[in-house]
mmCIF file of C-alpha atoms and ligand atoms in Angstrom:
data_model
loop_
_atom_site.group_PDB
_atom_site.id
_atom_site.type_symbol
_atom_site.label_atom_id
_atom_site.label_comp_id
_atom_site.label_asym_id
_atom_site.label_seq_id
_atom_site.Cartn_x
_atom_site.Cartn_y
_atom_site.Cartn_z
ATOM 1 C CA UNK A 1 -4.987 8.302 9.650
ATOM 2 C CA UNK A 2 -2.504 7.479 12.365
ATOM 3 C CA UNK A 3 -1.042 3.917 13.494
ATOM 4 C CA UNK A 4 -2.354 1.225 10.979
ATOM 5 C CA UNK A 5 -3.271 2.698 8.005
ATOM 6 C CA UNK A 6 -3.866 -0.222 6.254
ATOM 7 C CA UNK A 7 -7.276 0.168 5.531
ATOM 8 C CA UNK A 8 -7.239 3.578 4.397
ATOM 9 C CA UNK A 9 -7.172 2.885 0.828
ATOM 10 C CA UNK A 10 -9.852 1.070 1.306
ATOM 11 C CA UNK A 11 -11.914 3.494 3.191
ATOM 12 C CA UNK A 12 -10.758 6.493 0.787
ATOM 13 C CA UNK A 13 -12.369 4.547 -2.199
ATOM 14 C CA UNK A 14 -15.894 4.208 -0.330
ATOM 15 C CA UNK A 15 -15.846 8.116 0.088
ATOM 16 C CA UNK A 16 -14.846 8.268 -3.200
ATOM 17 C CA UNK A 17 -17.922 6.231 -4.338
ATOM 18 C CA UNK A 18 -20.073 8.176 -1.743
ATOM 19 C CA UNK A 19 -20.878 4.472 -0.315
ATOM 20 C CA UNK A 20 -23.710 4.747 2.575
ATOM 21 C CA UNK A 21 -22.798 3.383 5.836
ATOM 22 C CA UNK A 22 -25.881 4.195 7.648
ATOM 23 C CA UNK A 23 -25.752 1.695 10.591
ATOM 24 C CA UNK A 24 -22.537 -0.272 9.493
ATOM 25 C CA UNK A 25 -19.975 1.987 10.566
ATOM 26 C CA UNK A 26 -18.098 -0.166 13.207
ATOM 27 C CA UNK A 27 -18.087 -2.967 10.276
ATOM 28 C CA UNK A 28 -16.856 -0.148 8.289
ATOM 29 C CA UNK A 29 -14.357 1.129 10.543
ATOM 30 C CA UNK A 30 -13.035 -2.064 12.223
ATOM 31 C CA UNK A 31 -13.953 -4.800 9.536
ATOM 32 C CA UNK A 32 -15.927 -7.853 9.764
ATOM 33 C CA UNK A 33 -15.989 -8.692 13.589
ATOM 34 C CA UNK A 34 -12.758 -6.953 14.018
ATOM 35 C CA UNK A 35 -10.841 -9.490 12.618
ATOM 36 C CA UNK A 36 -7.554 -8.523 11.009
ATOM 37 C CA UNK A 37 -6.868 -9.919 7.228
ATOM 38 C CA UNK A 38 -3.147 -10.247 6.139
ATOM 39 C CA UNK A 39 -2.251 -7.779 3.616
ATOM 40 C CA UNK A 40 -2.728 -10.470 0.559
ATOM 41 C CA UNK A 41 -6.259 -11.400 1.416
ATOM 42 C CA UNK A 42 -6.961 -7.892 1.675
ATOM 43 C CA UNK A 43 -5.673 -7.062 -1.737
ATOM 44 C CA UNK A 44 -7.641 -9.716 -2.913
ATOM 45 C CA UNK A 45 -10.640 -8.455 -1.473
ATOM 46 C CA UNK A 46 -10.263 -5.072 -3.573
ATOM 47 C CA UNK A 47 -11.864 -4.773 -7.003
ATOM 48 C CA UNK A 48 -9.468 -3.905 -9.643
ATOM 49 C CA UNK A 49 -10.479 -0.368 -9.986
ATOM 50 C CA UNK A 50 -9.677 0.499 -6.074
ATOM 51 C CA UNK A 51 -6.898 3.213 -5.688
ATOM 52 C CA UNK A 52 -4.046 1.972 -3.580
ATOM 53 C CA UNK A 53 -2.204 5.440 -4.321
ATOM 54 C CA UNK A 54 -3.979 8.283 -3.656
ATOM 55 C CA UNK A 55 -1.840 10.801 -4.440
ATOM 56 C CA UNK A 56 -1.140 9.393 -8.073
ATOM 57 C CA UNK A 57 -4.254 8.017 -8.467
ATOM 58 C CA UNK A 58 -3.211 4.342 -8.821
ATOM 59 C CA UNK A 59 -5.220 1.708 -9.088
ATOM 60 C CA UNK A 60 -4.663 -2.132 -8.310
ATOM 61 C CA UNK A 61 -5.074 -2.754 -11.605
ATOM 62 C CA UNK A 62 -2.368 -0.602 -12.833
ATOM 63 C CA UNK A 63 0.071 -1.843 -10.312
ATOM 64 C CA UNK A 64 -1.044 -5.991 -11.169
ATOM 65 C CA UNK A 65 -0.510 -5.351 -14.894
ATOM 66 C CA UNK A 66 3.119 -3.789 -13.976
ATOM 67 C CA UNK A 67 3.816 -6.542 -12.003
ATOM 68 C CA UNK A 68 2.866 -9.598 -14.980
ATOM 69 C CA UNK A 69 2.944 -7.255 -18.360
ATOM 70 C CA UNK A 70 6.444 -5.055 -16.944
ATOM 71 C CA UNK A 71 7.801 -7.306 -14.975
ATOM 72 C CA UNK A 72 7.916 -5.243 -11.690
ATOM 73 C CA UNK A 73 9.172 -6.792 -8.749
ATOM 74 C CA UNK A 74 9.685 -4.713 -5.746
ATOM 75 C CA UNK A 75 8.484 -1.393 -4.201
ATOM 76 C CA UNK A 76 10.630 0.490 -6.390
ATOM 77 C CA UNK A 77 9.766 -1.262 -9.864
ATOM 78 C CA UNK A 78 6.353 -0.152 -9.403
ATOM 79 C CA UNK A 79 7.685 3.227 -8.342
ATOM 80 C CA UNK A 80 9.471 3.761 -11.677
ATOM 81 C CA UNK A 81 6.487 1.921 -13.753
ATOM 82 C CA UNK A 82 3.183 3.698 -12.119
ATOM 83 C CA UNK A 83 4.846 6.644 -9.872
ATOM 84 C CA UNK A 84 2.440 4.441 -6.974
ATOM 85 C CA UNK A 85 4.611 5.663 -3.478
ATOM 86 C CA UNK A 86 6.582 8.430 -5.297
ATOM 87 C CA UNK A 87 4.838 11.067 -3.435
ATOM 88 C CA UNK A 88 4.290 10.927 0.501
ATOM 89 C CA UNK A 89 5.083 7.336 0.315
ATOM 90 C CA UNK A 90 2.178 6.222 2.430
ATOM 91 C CA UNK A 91 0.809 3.160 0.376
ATOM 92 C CA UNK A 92 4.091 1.621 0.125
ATOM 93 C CA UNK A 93 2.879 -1.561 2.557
ATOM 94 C CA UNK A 94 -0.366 -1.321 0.211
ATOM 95 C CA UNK A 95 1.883 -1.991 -2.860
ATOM 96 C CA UNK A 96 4.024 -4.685 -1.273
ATOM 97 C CA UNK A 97 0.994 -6.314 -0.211
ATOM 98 C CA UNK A 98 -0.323 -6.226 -4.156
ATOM 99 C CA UNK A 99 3.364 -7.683 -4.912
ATOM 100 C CA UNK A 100 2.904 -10.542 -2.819
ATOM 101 C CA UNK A 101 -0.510 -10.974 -3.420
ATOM 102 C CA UNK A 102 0.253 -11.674 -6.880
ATOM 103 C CA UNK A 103 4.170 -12.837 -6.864
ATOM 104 C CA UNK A 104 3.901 -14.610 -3.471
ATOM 105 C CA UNK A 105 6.191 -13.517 -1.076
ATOM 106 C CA UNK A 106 8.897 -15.383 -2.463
ATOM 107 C CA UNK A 107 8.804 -13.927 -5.691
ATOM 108 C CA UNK A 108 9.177 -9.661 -4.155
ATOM 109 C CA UNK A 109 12.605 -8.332 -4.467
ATOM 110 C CA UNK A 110 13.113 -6.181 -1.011
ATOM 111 C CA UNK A 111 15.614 -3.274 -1.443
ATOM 112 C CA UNK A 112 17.288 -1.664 1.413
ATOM 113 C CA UNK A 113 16.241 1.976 1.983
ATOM 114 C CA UNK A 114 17.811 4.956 3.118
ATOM 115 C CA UNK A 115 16.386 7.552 5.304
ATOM 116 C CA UNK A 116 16.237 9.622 2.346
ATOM 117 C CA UNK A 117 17.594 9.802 -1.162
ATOM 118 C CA UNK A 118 20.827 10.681 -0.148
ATOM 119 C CA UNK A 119 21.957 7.853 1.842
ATOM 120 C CA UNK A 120 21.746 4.091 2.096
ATOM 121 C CA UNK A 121 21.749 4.149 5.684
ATOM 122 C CA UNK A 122 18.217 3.726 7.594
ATOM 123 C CA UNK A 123 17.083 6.149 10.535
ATOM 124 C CA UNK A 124 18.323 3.645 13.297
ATOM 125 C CA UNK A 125 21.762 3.313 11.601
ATOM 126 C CA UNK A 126 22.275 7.193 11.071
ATOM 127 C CA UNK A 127 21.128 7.597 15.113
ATOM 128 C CA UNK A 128 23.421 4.681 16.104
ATOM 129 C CA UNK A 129 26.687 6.748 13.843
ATOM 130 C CA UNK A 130 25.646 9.547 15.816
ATOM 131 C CA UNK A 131 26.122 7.475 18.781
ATOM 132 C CA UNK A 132 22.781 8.027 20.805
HETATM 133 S S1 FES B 1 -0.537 7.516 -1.251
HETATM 134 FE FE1 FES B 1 0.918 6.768 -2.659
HETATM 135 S S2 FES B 1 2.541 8.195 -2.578
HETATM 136 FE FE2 FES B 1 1.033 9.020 -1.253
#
């Protein structure tokens, strides 16, 4: 998937389940009437059992209990607690969205990334040292 990928743990676990979408696959593919849910009501649309990491095979489950029975409170707690987004990183908005959808967006702890492990500096502040 390119561009929003937000739904694509969402489609991933209907090919997972072999779901038939004979005849529904605009709903499918662009959601009920197109309509774009924020990232919490979409979390709380998924069952418990839904994979929000597909290349650790995490499930929503896994990452709520982290959050209430671990105490997990940003992208990188559930990093260290499940290994969710310690691969290709791709379902990190999936697991913020699970954060807030169960802390409230309040209660997430953001940390500052670097553009890779090495650094603390983001892509835009390593161009703008370069001085392009
Ligand atoms: S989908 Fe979670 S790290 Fe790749």
């Amino acid at each position: 998937m390119f561009g929003d990928i937000s739904d694509g743990s969402r489609l991933f676990s209907m090919i997972r389940n072999g779901d038939d979408v004979t005849r529904k696959e605009i709903e499918v593919l662009l959601g009920s009437g197109g309509s774009v849910a924020s990232g919490a009501d979409r979390v709380a649309a998924m069952s418990d059992d839904e994979i929000i990491c597909g290349c650790n095979g995490v499930s929503k489950r896994t990452i709520v209990d982290a959050i209430n029975e671990k105490g997990c409170t940003s992208v990188n707690d559930i990093k260290a607690c499940t290994k969710a987004s310690a691969s290709c990183g791709g379902c990190k908005p999936l697991v913020a969205d699970v954060l807030t959808y169960v802390l409230g967006a309040d209660g997430v702890k953001t940390v500052k990334e670097g553009i890779c492990g090495c650094t603390t500096l983001s892509r835009d502040e390593v161009v703008d040292g370069i001085g392009y």
